[in-house]
mmCIF file of C-alpha atoms in Angstrom:
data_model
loop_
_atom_site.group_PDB
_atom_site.id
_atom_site.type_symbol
_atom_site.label_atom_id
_atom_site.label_comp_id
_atom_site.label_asym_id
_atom_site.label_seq_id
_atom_site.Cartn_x
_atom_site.Cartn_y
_atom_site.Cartn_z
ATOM 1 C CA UNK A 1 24.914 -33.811 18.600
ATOM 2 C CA UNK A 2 22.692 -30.812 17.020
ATOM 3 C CA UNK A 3 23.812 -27.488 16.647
ATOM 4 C CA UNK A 4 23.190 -24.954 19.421
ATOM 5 C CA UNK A 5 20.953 -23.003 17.474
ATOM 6 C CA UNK A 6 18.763 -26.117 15.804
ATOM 7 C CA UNK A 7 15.227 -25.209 17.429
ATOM 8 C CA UNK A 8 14.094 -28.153 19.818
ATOM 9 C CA UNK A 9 11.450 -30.149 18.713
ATOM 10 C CA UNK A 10 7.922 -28.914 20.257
ATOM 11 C CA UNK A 11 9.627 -25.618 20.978
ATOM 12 C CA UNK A 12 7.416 -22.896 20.523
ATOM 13 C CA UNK A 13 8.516 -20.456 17.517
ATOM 14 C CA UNK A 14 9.244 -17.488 17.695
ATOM 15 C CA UNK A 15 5.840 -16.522 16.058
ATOM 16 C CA UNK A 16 3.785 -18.560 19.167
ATOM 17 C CA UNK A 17 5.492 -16.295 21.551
ATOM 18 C CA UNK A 18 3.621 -13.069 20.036
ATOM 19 C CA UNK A 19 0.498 -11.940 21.499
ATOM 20 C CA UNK A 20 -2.058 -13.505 19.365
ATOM 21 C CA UNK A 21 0.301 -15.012 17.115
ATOM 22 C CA UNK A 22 0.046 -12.085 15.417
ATOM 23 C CA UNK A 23 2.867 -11.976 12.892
ATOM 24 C CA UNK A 24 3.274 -8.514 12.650
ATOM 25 C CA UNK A 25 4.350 -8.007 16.307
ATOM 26 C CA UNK A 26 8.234 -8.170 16.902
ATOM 27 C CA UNK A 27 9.327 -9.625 20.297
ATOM 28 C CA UNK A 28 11.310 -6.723 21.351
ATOM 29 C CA UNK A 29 13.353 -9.370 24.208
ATOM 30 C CA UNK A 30 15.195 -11.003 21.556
ATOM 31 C CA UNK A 31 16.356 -7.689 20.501
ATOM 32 C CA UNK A 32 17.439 -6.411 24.027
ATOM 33 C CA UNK A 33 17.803 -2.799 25.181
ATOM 34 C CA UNK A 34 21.498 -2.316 25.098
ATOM 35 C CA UNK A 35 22.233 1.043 22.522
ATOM 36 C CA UNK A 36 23.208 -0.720 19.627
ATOM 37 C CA UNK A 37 21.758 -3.871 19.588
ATOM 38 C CA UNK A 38 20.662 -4.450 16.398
ATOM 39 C CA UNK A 39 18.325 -7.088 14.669
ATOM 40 C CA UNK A 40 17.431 -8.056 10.774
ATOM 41 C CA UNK A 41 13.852 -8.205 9.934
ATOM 42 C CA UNK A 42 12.957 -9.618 6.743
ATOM 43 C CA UNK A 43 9.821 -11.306 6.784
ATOM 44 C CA UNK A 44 6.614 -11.892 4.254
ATOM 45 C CA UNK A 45 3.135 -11.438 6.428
ATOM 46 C CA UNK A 46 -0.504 -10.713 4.814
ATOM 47 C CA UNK A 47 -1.703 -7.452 5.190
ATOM 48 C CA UNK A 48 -4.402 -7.749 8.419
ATOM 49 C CA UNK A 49 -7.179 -5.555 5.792
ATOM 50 C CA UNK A 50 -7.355 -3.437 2.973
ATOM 51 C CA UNK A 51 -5.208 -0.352 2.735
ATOM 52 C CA UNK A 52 -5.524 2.200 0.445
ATOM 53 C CA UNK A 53 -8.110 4.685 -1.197
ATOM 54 C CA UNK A 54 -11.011 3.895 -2.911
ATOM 55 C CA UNK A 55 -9.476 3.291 -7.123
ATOM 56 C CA UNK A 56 -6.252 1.229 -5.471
ATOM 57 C CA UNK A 57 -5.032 -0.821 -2.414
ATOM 58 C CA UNK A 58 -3.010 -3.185 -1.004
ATOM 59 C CA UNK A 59 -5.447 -6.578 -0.983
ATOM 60 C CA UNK A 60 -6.109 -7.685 2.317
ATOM 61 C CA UNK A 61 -4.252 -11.186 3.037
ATOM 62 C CA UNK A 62 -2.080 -9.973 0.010
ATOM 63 C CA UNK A 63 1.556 -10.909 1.272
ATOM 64 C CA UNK A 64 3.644 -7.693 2.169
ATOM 65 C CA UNK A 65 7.587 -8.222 2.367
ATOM 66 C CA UNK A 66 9.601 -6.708 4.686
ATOM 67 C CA UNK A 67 13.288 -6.207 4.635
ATOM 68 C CA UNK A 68 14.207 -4.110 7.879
ATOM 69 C CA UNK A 69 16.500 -3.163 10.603
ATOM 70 C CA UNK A 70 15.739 -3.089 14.319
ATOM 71 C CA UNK A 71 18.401 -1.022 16.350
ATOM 72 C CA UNK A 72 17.674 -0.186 19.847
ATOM 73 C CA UNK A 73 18.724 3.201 20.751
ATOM 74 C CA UNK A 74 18.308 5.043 24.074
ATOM 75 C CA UNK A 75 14.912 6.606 23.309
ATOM 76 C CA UNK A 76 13.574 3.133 21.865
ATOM 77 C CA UNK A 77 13.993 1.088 18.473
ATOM 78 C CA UNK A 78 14.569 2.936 15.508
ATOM 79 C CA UNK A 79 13.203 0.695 12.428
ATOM 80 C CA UNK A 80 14.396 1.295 8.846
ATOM 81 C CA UNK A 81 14.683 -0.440 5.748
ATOM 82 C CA UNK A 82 12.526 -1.460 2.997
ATOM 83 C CA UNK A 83 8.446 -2.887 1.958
ATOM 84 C CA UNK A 84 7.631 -4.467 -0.831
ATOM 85 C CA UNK A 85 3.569 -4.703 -1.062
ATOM 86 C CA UNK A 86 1.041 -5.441 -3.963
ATOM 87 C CA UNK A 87 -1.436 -2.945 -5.151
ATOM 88 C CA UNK A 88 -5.042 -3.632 -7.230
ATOM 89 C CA UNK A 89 -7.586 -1.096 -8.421
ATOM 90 C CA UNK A 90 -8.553 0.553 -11.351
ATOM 91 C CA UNK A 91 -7.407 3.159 -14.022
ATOM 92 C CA UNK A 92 -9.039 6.702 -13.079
ATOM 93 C CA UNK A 93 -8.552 7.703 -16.621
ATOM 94 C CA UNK A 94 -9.903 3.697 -18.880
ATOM 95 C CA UNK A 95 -11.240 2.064 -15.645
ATOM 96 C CA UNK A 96 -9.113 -0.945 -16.397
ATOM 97 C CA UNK A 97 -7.807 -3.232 -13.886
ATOM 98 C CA UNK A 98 -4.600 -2.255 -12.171
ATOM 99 C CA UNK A 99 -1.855 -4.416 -10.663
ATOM 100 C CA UNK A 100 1.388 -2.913 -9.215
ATOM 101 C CA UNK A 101 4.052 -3.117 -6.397
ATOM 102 C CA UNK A 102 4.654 -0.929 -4.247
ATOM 103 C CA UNK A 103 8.468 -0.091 -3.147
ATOM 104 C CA UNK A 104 9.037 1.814 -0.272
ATOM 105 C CA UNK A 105 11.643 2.960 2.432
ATOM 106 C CA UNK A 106 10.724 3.022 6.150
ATOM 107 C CA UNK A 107 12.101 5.101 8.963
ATOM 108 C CA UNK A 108 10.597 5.351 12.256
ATOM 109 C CA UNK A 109 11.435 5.775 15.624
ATOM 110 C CA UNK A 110 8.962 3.792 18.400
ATOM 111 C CA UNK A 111 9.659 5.732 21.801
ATOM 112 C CA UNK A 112 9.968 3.424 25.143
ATOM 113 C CA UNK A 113 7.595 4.492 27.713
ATOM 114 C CA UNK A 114 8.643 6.992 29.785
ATOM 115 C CA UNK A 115 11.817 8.098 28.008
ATOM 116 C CA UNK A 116 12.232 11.296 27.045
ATOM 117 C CA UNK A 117 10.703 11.227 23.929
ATOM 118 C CA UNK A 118 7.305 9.864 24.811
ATOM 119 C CA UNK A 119 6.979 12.424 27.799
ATOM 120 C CA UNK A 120 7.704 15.125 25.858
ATOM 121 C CA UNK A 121 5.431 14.343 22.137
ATOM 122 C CA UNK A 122 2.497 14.310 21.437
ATOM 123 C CA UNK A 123 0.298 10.965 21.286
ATOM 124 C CA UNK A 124 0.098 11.436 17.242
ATOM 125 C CA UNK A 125 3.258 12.746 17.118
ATOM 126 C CA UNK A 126 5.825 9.634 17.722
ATOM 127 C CA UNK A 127 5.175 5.641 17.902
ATOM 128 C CA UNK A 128 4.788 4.064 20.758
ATOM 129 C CA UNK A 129 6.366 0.758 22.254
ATOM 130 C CA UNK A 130 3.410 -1.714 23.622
ATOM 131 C CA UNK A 131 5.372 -3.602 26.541
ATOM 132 C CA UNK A 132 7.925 -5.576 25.286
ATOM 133 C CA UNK A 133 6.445 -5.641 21.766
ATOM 134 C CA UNK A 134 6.734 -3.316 18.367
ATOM 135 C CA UNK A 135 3.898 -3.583 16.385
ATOM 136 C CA UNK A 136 4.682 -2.558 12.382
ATOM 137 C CA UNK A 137 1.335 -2.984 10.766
ATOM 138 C CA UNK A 138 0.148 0.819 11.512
ATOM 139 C CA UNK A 139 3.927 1.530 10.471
ATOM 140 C CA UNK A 140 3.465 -0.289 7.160
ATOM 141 C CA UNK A 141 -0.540 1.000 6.516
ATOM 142 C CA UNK A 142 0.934 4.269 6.486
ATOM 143 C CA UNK A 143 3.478 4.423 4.605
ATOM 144 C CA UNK A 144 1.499 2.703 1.833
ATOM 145 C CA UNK A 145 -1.589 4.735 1.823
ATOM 146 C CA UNK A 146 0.563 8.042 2.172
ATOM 147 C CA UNK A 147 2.367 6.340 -1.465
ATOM 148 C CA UNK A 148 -0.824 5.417 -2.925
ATOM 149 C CA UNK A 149 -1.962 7.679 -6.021
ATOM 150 C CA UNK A 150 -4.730 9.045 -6.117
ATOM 151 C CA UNK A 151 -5.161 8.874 -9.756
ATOM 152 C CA UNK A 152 -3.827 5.582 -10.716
ATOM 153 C CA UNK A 153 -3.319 4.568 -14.455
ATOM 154 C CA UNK A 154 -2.808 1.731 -16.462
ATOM 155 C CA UNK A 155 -0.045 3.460 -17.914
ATOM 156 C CA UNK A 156 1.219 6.870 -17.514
ATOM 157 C CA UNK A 157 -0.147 8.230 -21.335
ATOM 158 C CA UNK A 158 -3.701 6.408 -20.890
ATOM 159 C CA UNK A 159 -5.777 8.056 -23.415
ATOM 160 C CA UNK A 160 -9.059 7.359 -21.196
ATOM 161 C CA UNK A 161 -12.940 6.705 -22.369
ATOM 162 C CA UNK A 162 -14.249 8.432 -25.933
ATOM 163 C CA UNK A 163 -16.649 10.171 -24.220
ATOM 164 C CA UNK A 164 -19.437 9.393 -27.107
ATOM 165 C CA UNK A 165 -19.410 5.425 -27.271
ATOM 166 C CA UNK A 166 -17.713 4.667 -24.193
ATOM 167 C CA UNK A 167 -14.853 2.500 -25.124
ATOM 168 C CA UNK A 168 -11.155 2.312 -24.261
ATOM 169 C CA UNK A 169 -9.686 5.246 -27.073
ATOM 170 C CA UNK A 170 -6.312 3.237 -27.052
ATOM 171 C CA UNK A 171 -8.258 -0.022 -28.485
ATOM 172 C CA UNK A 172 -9.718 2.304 -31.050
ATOM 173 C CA UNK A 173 -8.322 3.514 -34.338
ATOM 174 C CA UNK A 174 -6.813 6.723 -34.646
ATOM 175 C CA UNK A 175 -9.236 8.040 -36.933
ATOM 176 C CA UNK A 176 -12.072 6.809 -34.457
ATOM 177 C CA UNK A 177 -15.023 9.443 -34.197
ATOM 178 C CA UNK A 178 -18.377 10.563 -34.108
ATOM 179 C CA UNK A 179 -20.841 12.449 -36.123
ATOM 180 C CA UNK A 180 -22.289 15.488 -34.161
ATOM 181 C CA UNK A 181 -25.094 17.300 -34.953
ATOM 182 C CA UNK A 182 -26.619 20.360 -33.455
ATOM 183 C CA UNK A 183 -29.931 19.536 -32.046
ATOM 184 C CA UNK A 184 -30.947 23.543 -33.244
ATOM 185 C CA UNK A 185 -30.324 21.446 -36.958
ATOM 186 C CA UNK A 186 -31.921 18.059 -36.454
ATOM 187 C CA UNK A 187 -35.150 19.246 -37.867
ATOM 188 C CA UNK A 188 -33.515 20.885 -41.090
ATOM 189 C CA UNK A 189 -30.952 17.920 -41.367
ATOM 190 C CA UNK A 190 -34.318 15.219 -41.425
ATOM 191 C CA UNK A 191 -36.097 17.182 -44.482
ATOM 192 C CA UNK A 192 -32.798 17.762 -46.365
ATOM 193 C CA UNK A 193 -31.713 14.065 -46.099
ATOM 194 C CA UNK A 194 -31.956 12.350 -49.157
ATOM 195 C CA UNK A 195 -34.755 9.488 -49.709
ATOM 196 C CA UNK A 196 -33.942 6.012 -49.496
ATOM 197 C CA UNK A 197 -36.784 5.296 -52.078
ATOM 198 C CA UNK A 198 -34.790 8.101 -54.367
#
């Protein structure tokens, strides 16, 4: 006889019951509204577009993990814990390609409607609870873009660009550099240069 919890065979997962399938709604019913009621999280779901600034971002479809905590408290669901997501771009300072990952720490607080603390903030101000689902994705965006530099390096003592030739001055030698000559001099410099035929 199968365990209690073994999932029937062609019943719907818990994924099929979101709206959409969308994976980064939680079905806030398996969670319950009792103070206290807590749930682990931890799931890996593809970012739903690109977040970030213009030099660095989290890939669209790149897969974000999430390690959290659903407790339902008497205002709503308080969600904490931790995302792990993958950042791309380019160096501000060398222009080379960038690849990171992010780690951050979450805390939020999604109001029920109608409790207290909906009726009494803002719309911008606190997180709202859509029915009987949490959606984390704006949660998530947020966090990351808020994280994001907006200077990103390849490393933190990138030399950058020699500004005469172009190229990458921590793929040149340390000697590298380049003759300058005052244009006031170019004429004087042309009639004092010695002849090749000399």
């Amino acid at each position: 006889m199968p365990a209690a919890s073994s999932p029937r065979r062609g019943a719907a997962s818990p994924d099929a019951r979101r709206p959409g399938g969308d994976p980064w709604k939680v079905d806030l019913r398996e969670l319950g509204r009792r103070a206290g009621s807590m749930r682990d999280w931890e799931k890996t779901v593809p970012a739903q577009e690109r977040w970030g600034i213009e030099m660095i971002a989290v890939p669209e479809g790149a897969p974000v993990e999430l390690h959290l905590r659903l407790e339902s408290v008497m205002e709503g669901v308080l969600v904490s814990g931790e995302v792990d997501a993958p950042v791309t771009g380019q160096c501000a300072r060398c222009l080379e390609p960038v690849e990171d990952t992010l780690h951050l720490d979450v805390q939020e607080l999604f109001a029920y409607e109608g409790s207290t603390t909906e009726a009494t903030s803002e719309e911008d101000e606190v997180r709202r609870i859509d029915g009987e689902h949490l959606d984390l994705a704006p949660l998530v965006r947020d966090a990351v873009v808020l994280a994001l530099p907006l200077s990103p390096t390849c490393t933190p003592d990138c030399s950058g660009l020699c500004v005469d030739c172009g190229q990458r001055l921590d793929d040149l030698p340390a000697d590298h550099s380049h003759e300058v000559l005052d244009p006031r001099w170019a004429g004087l410099a042309d009639r004092f240069t010695p002849s090749k035929e000399n």
